[in-house]
Structures are given as structure tokens and as C-alpha cells.
mmCIF file of C-alpha atoms and ligand atoms in Angstrom:
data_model
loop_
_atom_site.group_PDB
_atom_site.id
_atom_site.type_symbol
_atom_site.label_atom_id
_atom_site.label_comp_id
_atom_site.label_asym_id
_atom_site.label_seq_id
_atom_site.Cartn_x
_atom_site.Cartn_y
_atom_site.Cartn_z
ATOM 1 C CA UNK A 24 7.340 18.071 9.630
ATOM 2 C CA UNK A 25 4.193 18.102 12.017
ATOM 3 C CA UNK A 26 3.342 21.127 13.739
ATOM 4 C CA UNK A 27 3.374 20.889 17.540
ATOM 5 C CA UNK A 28 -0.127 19.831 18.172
ATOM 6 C CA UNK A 29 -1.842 21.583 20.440
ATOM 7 C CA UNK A 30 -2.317 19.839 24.096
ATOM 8 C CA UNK A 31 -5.607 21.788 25.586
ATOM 9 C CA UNK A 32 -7.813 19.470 24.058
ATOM 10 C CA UNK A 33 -5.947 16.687 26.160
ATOM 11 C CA UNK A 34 -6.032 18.164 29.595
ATOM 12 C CA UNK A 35 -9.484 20.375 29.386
ATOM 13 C CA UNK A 36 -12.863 18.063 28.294
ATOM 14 C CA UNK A 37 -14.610 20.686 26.716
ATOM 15 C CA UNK A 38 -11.455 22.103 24.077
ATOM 16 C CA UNK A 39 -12.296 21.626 20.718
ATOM 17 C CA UNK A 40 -10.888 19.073 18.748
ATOM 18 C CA UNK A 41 -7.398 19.939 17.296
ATOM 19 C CA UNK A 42 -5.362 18.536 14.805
ATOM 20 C CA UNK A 43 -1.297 18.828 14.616
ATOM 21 C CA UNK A 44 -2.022 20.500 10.841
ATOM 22 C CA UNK A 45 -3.975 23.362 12.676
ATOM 23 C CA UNK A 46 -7.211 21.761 11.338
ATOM 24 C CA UNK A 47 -10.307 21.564 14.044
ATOM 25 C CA UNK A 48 -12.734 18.820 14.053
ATOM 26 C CA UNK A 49 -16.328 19.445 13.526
ATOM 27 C CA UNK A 50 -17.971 17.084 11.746
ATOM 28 C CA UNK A 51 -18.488 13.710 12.828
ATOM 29 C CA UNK A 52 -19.189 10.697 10.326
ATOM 30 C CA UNK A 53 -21.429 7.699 11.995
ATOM 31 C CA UNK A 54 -21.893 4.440 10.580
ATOM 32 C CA UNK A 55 -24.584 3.368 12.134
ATOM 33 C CA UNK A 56 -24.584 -0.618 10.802
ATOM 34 C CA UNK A 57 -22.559 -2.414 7.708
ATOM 35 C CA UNK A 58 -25.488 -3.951 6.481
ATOM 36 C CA UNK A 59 -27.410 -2.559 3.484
ATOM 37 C CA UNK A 60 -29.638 -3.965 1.281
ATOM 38 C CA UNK A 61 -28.211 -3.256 -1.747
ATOM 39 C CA UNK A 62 -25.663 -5.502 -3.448
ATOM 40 C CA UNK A 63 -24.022 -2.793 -5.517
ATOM 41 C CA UNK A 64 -20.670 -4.583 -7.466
ATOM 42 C CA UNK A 65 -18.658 -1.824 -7.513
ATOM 43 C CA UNK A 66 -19.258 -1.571 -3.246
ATOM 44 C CA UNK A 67 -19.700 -5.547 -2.037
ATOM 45 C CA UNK A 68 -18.068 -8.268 -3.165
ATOM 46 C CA UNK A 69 -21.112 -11.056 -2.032
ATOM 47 C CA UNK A 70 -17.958 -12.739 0.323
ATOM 48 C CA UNK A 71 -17.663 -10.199 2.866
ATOM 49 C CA UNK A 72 -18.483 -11.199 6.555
ATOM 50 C CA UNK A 73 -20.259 -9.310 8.828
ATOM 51 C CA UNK A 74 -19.523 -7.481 12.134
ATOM 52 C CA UNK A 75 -21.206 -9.649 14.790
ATOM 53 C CA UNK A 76 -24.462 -7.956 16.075
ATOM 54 C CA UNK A 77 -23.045 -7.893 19.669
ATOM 55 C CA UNK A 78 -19.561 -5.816 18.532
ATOM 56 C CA UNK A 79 -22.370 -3.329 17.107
ATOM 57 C CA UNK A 80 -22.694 -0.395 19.073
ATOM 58 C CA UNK A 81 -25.924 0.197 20.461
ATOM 59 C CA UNK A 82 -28.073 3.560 19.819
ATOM 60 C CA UNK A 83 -27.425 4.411 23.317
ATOM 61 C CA UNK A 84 -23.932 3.942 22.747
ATOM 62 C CA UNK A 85 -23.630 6.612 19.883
ATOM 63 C CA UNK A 86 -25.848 9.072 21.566
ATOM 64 C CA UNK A 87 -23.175 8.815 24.567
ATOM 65 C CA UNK A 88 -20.786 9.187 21.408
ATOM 66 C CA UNK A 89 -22.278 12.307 20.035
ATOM 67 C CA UNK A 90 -23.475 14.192 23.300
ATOM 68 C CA UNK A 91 -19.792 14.127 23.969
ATOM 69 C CA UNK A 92 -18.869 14.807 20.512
ATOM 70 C CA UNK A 93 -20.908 17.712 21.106
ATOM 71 C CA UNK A 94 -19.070 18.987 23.976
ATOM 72 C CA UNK A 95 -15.549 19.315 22.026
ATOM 73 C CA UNK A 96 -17.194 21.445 19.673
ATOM 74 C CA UNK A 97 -18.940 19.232 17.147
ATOM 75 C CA UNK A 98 -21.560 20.661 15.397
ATOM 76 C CA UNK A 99 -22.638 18.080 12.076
ATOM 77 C CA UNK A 100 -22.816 14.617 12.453
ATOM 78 C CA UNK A 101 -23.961 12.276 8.735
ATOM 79 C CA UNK A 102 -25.329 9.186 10.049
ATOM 80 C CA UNK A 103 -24.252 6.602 7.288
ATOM 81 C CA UNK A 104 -23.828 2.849 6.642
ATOM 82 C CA UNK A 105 -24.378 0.467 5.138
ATOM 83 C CA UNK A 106 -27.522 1.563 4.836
ATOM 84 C CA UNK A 107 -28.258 3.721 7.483
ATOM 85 C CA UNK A 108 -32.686 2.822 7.181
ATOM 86 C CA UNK A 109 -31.617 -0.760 7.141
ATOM 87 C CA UNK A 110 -31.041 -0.785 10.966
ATOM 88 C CA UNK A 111 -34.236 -1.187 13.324
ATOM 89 C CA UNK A 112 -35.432 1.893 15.356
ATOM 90 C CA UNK A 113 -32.945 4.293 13.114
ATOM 91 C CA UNK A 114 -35.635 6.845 13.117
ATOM 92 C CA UNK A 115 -36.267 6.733 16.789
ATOM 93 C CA UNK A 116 -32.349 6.849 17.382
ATOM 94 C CA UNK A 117 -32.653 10.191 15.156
ATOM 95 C CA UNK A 118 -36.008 11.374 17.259
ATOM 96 C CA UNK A 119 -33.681 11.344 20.142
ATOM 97 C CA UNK A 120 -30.806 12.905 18.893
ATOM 98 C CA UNK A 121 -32.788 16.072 17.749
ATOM 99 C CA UNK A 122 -34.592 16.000 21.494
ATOM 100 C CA UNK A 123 -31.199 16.398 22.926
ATOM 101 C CA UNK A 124 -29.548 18.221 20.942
ATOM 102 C CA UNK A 125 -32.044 21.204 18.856
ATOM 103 C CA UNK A 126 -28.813 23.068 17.365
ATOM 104 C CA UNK A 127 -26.938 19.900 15.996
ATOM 105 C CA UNK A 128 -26.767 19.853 12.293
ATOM 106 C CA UNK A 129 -28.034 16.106 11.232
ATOM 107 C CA UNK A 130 -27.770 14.485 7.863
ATOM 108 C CA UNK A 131 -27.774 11.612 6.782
ATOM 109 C CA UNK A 132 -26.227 9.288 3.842
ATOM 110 C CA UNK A 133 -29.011 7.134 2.068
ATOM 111 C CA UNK A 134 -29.450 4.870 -1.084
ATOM 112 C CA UNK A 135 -33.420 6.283 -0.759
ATOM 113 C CA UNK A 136 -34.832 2.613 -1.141
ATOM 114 C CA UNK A 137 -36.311 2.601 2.488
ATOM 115 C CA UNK A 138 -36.958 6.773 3.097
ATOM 116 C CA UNK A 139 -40.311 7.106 1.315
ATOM 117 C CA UNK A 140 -42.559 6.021 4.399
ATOM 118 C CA UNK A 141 -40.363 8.309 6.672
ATOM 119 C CA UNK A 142 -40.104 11.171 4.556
ATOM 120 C CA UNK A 143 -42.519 13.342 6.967
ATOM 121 C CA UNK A 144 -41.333 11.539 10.414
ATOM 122 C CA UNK A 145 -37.740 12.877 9.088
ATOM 123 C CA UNK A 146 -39.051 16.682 8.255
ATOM 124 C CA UNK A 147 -40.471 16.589 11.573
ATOM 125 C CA UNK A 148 -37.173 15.523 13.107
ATOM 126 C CA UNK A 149 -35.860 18.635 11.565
ATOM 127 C CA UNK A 150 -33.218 16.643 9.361
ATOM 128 C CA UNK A 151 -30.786 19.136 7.953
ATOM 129 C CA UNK A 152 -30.199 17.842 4.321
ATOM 130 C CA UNK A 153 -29.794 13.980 2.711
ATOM 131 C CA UNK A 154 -27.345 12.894 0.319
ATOM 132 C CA UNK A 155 -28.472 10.368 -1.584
ATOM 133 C CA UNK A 156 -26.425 8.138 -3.385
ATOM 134 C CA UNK A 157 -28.084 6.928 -7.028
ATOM 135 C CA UNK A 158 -25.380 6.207 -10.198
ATOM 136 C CA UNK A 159 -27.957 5.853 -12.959
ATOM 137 C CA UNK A 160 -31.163 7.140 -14.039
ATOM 138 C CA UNK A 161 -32.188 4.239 -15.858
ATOM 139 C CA UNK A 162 -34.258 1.187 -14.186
ATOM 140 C CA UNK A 163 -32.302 -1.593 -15.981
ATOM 141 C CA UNK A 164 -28.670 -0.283 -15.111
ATOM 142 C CA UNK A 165 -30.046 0.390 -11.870
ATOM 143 C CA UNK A 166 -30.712 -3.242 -11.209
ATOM 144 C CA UNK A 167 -28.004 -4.709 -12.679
ATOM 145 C CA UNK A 168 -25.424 -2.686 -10.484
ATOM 146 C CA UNK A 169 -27.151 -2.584 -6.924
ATOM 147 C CA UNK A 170 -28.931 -6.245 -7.654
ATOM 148 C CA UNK A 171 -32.314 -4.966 -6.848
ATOM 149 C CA UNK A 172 -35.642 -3.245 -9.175
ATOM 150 C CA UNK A 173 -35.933 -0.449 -6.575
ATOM 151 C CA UNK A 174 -35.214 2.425 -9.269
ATOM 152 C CA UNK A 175 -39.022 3.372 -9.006
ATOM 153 C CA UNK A 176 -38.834 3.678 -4.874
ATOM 154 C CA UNK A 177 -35.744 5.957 -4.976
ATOM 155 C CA UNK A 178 -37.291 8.017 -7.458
ATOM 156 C CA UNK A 179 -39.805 8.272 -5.187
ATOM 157 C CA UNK A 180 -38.198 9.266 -2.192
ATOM 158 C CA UNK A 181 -36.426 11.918 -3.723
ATOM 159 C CA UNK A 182 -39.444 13.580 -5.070
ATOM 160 C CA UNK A 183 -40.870 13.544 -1.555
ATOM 161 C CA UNK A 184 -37.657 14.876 0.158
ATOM 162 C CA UNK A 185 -38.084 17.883 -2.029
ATOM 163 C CA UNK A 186 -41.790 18.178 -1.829
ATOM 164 C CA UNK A 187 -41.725 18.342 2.119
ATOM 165 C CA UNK A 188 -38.276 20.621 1.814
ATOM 166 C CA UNK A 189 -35.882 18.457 2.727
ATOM 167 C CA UNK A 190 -32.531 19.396 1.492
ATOM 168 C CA UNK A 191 -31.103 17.147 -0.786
ATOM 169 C CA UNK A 192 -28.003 16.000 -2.221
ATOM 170 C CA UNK A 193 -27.382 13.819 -5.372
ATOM 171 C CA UNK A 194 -24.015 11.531 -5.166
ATOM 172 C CA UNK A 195 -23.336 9.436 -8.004
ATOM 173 C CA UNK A 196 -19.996 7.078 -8.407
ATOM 174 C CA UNK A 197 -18.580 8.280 -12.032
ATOM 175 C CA UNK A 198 -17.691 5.412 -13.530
ATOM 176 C CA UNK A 199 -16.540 5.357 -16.963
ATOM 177 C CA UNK A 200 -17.902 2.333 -19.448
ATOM 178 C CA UNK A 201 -21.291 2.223 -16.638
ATOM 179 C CA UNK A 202 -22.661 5.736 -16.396
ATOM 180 C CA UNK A 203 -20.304 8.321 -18.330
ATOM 181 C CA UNK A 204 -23.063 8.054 -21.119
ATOM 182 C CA UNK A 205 -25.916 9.700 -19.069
ATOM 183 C CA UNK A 206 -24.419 12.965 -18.522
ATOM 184 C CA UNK A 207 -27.254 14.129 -20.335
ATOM 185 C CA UNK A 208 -29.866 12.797 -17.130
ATOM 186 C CA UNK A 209 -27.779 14.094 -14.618
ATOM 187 C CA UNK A 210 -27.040 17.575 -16.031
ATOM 188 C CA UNK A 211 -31.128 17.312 -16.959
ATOM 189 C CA UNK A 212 -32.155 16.533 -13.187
ATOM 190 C CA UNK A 213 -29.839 19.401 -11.729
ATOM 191 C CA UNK A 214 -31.130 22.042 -14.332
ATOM 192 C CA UNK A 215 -34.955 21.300 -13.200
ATOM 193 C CA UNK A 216 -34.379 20.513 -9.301
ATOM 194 C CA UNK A 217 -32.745 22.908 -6.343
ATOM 195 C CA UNK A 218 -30.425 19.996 -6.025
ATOM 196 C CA UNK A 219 -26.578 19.354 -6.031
ATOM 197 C CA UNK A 220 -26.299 16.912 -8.210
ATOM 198 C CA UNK A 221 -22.251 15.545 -7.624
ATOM 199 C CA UNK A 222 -19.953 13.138 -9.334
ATOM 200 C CA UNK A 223 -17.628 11.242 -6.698
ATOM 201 C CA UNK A 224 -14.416 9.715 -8.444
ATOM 202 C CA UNK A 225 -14.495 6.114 -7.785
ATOM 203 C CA UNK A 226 -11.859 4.491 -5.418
ATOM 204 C CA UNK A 227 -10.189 1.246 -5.294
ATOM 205 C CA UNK A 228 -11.498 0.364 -1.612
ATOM 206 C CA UNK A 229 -10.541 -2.968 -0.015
ATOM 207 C CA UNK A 230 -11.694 -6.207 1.022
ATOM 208 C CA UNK A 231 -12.267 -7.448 -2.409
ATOM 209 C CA UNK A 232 -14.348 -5.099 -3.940
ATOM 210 C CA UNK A 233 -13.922 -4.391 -7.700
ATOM 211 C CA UNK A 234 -12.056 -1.833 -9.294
ATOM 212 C CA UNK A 235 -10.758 -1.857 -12.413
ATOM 213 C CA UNK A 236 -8.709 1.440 -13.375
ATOM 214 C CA UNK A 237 -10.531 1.355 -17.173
ATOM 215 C CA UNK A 238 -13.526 2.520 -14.852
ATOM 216 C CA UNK A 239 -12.004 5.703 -13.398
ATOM 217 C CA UNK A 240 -14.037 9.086 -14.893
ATOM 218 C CA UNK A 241 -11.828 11.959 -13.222
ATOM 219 C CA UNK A 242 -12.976 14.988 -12.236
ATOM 220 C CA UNK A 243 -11.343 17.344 -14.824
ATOM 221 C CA UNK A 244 -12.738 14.980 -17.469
ATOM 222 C CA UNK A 245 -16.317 14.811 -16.235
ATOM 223 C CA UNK A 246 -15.965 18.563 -16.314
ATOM 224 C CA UNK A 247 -14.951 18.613 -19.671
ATOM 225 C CA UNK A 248 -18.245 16.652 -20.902
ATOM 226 C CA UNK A 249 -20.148 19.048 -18.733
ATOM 227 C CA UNK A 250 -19.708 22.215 -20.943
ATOM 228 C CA UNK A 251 -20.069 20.170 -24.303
ATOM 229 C CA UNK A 252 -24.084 20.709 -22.494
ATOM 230 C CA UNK A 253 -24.279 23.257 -20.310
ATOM 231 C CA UNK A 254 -22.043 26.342 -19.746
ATOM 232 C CA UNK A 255 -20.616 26.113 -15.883
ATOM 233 C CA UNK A 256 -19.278 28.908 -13.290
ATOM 234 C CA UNK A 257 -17.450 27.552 -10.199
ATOM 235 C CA UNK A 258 -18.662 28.281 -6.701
ATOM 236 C CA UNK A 259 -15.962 30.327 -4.601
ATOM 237 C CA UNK A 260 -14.671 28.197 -2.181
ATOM 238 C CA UNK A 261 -16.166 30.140 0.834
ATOM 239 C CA UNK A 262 -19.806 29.815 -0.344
ATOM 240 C CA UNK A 263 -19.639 25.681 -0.320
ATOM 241 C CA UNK A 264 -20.045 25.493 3.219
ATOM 242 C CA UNK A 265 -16.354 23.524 3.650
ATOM 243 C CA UNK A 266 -18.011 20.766 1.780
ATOM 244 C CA UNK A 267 -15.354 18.403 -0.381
ATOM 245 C CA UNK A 268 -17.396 19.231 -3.398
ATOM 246 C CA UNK A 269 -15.980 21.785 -6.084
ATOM 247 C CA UNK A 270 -19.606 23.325 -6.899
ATOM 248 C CA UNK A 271 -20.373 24.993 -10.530
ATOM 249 C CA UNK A 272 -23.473 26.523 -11.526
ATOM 250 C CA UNK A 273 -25.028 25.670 -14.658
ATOM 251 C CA UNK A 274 -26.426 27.946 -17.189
ATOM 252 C CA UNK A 275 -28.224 25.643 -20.327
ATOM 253 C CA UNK A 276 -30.051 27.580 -23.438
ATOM 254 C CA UNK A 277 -33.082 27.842 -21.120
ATOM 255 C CA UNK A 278 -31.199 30.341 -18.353
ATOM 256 C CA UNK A 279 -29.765 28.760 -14.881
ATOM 257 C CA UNK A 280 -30.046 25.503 -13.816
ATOM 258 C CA UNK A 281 -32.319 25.028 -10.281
ATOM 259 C CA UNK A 282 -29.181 22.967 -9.033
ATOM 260 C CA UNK A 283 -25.627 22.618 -9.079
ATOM 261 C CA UNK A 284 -22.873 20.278 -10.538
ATOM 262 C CA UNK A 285 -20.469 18.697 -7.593
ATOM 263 C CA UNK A 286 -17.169 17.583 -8.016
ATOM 264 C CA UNK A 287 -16.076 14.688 -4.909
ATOM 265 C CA UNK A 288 -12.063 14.710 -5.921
ATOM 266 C CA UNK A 289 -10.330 12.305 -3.304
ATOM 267 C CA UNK A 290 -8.290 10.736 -5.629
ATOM 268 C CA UNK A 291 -7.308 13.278 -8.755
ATOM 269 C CA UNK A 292 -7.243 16.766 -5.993
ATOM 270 C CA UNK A 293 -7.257 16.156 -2.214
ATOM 271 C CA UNK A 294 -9.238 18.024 0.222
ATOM 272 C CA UNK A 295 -7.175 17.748 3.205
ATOM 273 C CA UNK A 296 -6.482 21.075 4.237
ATOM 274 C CA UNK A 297 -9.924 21.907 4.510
ATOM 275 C CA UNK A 298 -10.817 18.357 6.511
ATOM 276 C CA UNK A 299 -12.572 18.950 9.788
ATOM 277 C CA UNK A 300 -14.129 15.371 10.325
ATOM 278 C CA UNK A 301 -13.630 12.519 12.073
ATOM 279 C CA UNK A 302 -15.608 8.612 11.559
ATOM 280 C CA UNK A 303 -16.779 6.499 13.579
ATOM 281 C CA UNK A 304 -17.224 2.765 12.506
ATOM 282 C CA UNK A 305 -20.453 1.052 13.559
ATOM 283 C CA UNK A 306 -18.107 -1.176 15.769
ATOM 284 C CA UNK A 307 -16.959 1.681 17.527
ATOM 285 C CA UNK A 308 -13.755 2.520 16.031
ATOM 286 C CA UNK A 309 -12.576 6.158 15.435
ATOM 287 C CA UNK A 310 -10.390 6.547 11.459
ATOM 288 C CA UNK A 311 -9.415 10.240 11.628
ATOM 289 C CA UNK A 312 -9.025 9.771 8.155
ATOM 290 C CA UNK A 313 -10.303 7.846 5.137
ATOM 291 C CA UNK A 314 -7.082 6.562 3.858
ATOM 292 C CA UNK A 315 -5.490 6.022 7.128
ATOM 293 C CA UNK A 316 -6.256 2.194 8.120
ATOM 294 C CA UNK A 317 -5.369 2.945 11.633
ATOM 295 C CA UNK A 318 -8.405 2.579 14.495
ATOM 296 C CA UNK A 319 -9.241 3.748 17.791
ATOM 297 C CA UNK A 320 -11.598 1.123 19.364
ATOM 298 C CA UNK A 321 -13.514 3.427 21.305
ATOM 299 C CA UNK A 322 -16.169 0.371 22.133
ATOM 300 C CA UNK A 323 -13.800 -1.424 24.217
ATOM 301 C CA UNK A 324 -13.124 1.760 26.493
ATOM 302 C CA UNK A 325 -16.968 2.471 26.209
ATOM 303 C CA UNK A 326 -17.832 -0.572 27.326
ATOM 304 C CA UNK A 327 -15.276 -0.891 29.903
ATOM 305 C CA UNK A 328 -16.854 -0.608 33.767
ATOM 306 C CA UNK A 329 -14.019 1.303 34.707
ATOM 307 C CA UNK A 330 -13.378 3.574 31.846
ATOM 308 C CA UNK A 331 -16.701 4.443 30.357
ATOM 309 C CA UNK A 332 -16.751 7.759 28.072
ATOM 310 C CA UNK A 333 -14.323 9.870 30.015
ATOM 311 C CA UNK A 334 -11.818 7.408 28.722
ATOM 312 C CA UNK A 335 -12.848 7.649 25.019
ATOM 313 C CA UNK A 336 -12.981 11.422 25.498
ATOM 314 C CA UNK A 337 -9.060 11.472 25.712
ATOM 315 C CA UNK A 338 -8.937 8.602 23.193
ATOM 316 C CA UNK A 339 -10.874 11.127 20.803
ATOM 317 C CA UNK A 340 -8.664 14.024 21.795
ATOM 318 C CA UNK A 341 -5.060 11.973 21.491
ATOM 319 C CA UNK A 342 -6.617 10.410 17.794
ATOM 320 C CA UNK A 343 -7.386 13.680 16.662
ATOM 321 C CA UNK A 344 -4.311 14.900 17.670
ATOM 322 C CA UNK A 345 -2.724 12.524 15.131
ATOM 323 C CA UNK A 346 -4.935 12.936 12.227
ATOM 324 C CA UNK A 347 -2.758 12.882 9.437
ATOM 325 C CA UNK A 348 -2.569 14.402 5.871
ATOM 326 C CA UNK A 349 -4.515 11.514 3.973
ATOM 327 C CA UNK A 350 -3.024 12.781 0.624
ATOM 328 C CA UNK A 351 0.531 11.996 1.840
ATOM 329 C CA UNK A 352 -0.548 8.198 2.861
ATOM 330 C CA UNK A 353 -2.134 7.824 -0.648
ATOM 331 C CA UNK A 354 1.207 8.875 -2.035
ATOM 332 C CA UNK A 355 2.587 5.907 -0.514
ATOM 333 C CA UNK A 356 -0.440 3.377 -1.731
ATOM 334 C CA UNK A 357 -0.358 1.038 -4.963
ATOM 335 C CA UNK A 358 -3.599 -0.713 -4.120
ATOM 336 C CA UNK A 359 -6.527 0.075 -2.146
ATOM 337 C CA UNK A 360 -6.894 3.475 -0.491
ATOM 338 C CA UNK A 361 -8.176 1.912 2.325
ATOM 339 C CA UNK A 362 -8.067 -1.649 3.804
ATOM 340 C CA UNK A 363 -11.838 -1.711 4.984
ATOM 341 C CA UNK A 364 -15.005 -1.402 2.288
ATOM 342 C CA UNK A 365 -16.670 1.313 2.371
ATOM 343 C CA UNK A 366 -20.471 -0.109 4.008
ATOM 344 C CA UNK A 367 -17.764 -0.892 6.924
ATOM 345 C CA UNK A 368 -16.112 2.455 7.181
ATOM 346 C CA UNK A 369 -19.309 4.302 6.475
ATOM 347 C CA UNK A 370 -18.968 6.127 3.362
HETATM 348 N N1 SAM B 122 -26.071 3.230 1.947
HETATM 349 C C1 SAM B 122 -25.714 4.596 1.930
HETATM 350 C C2 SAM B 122 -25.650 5.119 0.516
HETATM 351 O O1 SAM B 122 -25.904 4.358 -0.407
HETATM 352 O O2 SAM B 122 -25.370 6.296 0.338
HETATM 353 C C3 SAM B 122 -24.440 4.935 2.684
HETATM 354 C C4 SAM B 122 -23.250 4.059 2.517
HETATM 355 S S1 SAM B 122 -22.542 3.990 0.903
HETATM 356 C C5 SAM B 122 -21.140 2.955 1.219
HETATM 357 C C6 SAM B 122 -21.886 5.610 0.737
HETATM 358 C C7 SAM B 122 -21.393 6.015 -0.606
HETATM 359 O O3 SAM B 122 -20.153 5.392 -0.883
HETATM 360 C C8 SAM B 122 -22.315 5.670 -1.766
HETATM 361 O O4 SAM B 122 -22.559 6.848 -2.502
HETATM 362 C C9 SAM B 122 -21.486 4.717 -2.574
HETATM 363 O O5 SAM B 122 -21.798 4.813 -3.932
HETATM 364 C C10 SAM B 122 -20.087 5.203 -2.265
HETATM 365 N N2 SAM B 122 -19.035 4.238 -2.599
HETATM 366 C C11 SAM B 122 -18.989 2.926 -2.325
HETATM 367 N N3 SAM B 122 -17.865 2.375 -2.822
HETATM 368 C C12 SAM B 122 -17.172 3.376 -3.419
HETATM 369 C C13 SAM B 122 -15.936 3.456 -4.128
HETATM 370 N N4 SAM B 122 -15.183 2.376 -4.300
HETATM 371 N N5 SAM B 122 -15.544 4.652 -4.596
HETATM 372 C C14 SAM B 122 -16.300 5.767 -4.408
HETATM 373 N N6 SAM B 122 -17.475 5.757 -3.757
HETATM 374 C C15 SAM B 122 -17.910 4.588 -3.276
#
């Protein structure tokens, strides 16, 4: 049974963001286009259609989104895709965030092929941290799953995220049969760079793309392979920030490791309780959660000459009253955990 959910958020603008499961919203998850230039198999089937450029919301549009985001107590927004440097004028769009907003923490979601020439216009911004998303440390694999030779200009980037101090993340998709055999490169990079280097267990998303259940690496089985190399100590859960990550440190014959091993668990241990975030598509719809295929289109009401953002406010505050307990929907699921790929949710 739900809890009563709380109504203050309803009739006062400024309440934070409250769930019905006691949870409170503060982290907001943009997707600021579907496009990307990758074409990785596992993500895009090749025969997926586009969202019109006109049903894309504008920059100004998601600045409205996050200035009032701000006001019900948001304080993180990931700005995410697609590919998030894929989209004209994305670095201008962040230039103006951080002008109106100093405190907000910004991050962003990357595959790294387009950051390298921004890499100092972002570290003036003041970005708060990247995750970047890269499944294989070797060039060949690395073509033949995203469809492109950029393994060299990813490399890149990362190197100069870290040389101008840009926090950084490592996300790679575990995928058994495709990169369980380079646990050896990944545990390598995170022993010799201040870097979280974390394994996300792949998801059957839908719209077509692939998934094959011969491909799923779990967590507890990735950890398992971890300490045949390295010896690990788990993070306590207060020190991770509320991330969805289980963290371990990792201790090798040389002494500690520079970085940390991540666990992402959606699918083998949920991290609902903890779940303080909201999306927003790049079409303007609002999923409180990542399995739940229900919307909120927010554009329509933004857009709308006689509703306008007041209107979405309450939209916002009524959605988030409803955010459910993604776990229990997956319970009910056989197939995808979510109708919508991920480059259109914004993942
Ligand atoms: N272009 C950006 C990037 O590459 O990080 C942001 C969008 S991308 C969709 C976000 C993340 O979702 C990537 O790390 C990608 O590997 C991951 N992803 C895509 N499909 C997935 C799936 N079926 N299961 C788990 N992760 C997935």
C-alpha cells in the first residue's frame, strides 16, 4: 500500500518534490536530443525513427525546465542523450546554465567522441564530473560495436578531462561473450587513474534493440572475477554520494588502486529506495522512473499560451507524487524494461 503522499508540493510552488514512498526528488536527468553518432548494436537498432526537430525542446525551453526545477529543490541535473555534444550550441546551453545558476551541480553523460576540443570551455563552465560511457579498451571491438574508429578520440578526451581536473566517471555495459574478457584493462585503468571505473548490467530496452540473455554479466559475478585480480573493500553506503553504484576499493600487489570499481545493479539489486531523480525526455516528457513507460508531456503545457510553466510546475509536482517503486513494475515485465530505447529516454 502507498503511503499518503504528501500534498504541499501541490498547493505551495517552491515545496520540494515528494514522492508517496517518502523519497524527495533532487536530481534531474535531461536528454537533451536522441541523436548520437554512434551506432552502438547493443543501443540502436539502424530502424529507429527520429523525434521530429520541431517536437524537440528548445535550450530555452529546458533552462525554463531547470530554473524551475531549481525552485522545488533540485540541486543535480546530468544532461544526457543521445549524445548530448551531438546537438548544436550544447556548450553555450551549458555556459548559460552555470551563469544562472553558480550552485547547481552539472554533469553530464558522454560517449567522449566529440569532448576533446571542449575539454577547457567545460572546466571553465565549472562542470561538476562526466561519466563517460566506453565498453572496451581495444580499437577493433570498439569499432565493431559503436560502428565507428573513434577509440583513439575517446582515449583522448579522457586523458584531458583528468589533466584539466575534471571529474570523471567510467561506465561500461558488462556484457558477457563481448567484454567479460578484459577485466584485466578495466581493473588496470582504475588501479592507475582517480577514476570510478563501473560495470552497468545490461538491460533488455525496447524498440528493437538487441538483447540476448546469453549476454547478461551480473553484478555478483563481475565481482567474483574482480578478486581473482585485485583484492576489493566495499564503500559504506553513506560515502557514495546516493549514487546507484555499489563502490569497492581496490588493493592489487602494488598497494591501492587510484580509482574505484562500480557496480550499476538495476536489474540483479534495485536501487529504489534510495531514488531521488526524475527524467526528462528531449521531447519534453517527464518518466519518474526508468521502468515505468508512463509520460508527462510537459512540452504541450510549456508550449501552451495559456499554461506556460506554472502549469508544468503542478504537472511536475502531481508526477512526482506518483513515482512508483520501479522494482515492483519489473516484477511484472517478461520483455523489455522499458518500451522506449535508451538514446530516447536519455540514459
Ligand atoms: N551518448 C551518451 C553516452 O554514450 O553515455 C549518453 C546516452 S547513452 C544511451 C547512456 C548509457 O546508456 C551508455 O552508457 C550506454 O552504454 C547505456 N545503455 C544503452 N543501452 C543500454 C542497455 N540496453 N542496457 C544498459 N545500458 C545501456
Amino acid at each position: 500500500m502507498n503511503e499518503i503522499p504528501p500534498l504541499a508540493s501541490l498547493c505551495d510552488p517552491s515545496a520540494p518534490l515528494e514522492d508517496g514512498h517518502g523519497r524527495t526528488v533532487r536530481y534531474i536527468r535531461l536528454s537533451v536530443t536522441d541523436r548520437c553518432n554512434l551506432r552502438c548494436t547493443y543501443c540502436r537498432s539502424g530502424m529507429e525513427t527520429f523525434i521530429p526537430h520541431e517536437s524537440v525542446l528548445r535550450y530555452e525551453e529546458m533552462e525554463q525546465l531547470v530554473d524551475m526545477a531549481m525552485d522545488m529543490g533540485v540541486e543535480k541535473v546530468r544532461l544526457t542523450g543521445g549524445e548530448p555534444f551531438a546537438r548544436k550550441g550544447f556548450v553555450g546551453f551549458l555556459e548559460r546554465l552555470r551563469a544562472a545558476h553558480p550552485t547547481l551541480d552539472i554533469r553530464i553523460t558522454t560517449n567522449g567522441t566529440l569532448v576533446g576540443p571542449h575539454v577547457s570551455e567545460l572546466k571553465a563552465i565549472g562542470l561538476n564530473a562526466v561519466n563517460l560511457s566506453l565498453d572496451t579498451f581495444d580499437r577493433a571491438k570498439f569499432e565493431r560495436v559503436t560502428g565507428r574508429d573513434l577509440f583513439a578520440r575517446v582515449r583522448e578526451s579522457m586523458d584531458a578531462l583528468l589533466d584539466a581536473g575534471i571529474p570523471l566517471k567510467l561506465n561500461a555495459v558488462a556484457m558477457r561473450g563481448f567484454n567479460d574478457d578484459e577485466l584485466p584493462a578495466f581493473i588496470n585503468y582504475a588501479m592507475t587513474h582517480p577514476v570510478d571505473v563501473r560495470f552497468i548490467e545490461f538491460m533488455p530496452m525496447g524498440e528493437g534493440t538487441r538483447w540476448s540473455d546469453a549476454c547478461f554479466w551480473s553484478a555478483p559475478d563481475i565481482l567474483t572475477a574482480v578478486k581473482e585480480f585485485v583484492s576489493v573493500e566495499p564503500v559504506a553506503h553513506e560515502q557514495r554520494n546516493g549514487g546507484p553504484a555499489r563502490l569497492y576499493t581496490l588493493s592489487g600487489p602494488s598497494g591501492p588502486g587510484l580509482g574505484r570499481l562500480g557496480l550499476i545493479t538495476p536489474l540483479s539489486s534495485h536501487f529504489c529506495a534510495a531514488c531521488n531523480r526524475l527524467r526528462i525526455t528531449s521531447d519534453g516528457a517527464l518518466r519518474t522512473c526508468l521502468f515505468d513507460d508512463k509520460e508527462y508531456r510537459l512540452r504541450n503545457a510549456l508550449r501552451h499560451p495559456k499554461l506556460g510553466i506554472e502549469a508544468v510546475r503542478r504537472i511536475v509536482a502531481l508526477a512526482t507524487r506518483a513515482k512508483p517503486i520501479g522494482a515492483r513494475i519489473l516484477e511484472r515485465r517478461h520483455d523489455a524494461v522499458a518500451q522506449r530505447r535508451m538514446t530516447a529516454i536519455g540514459g
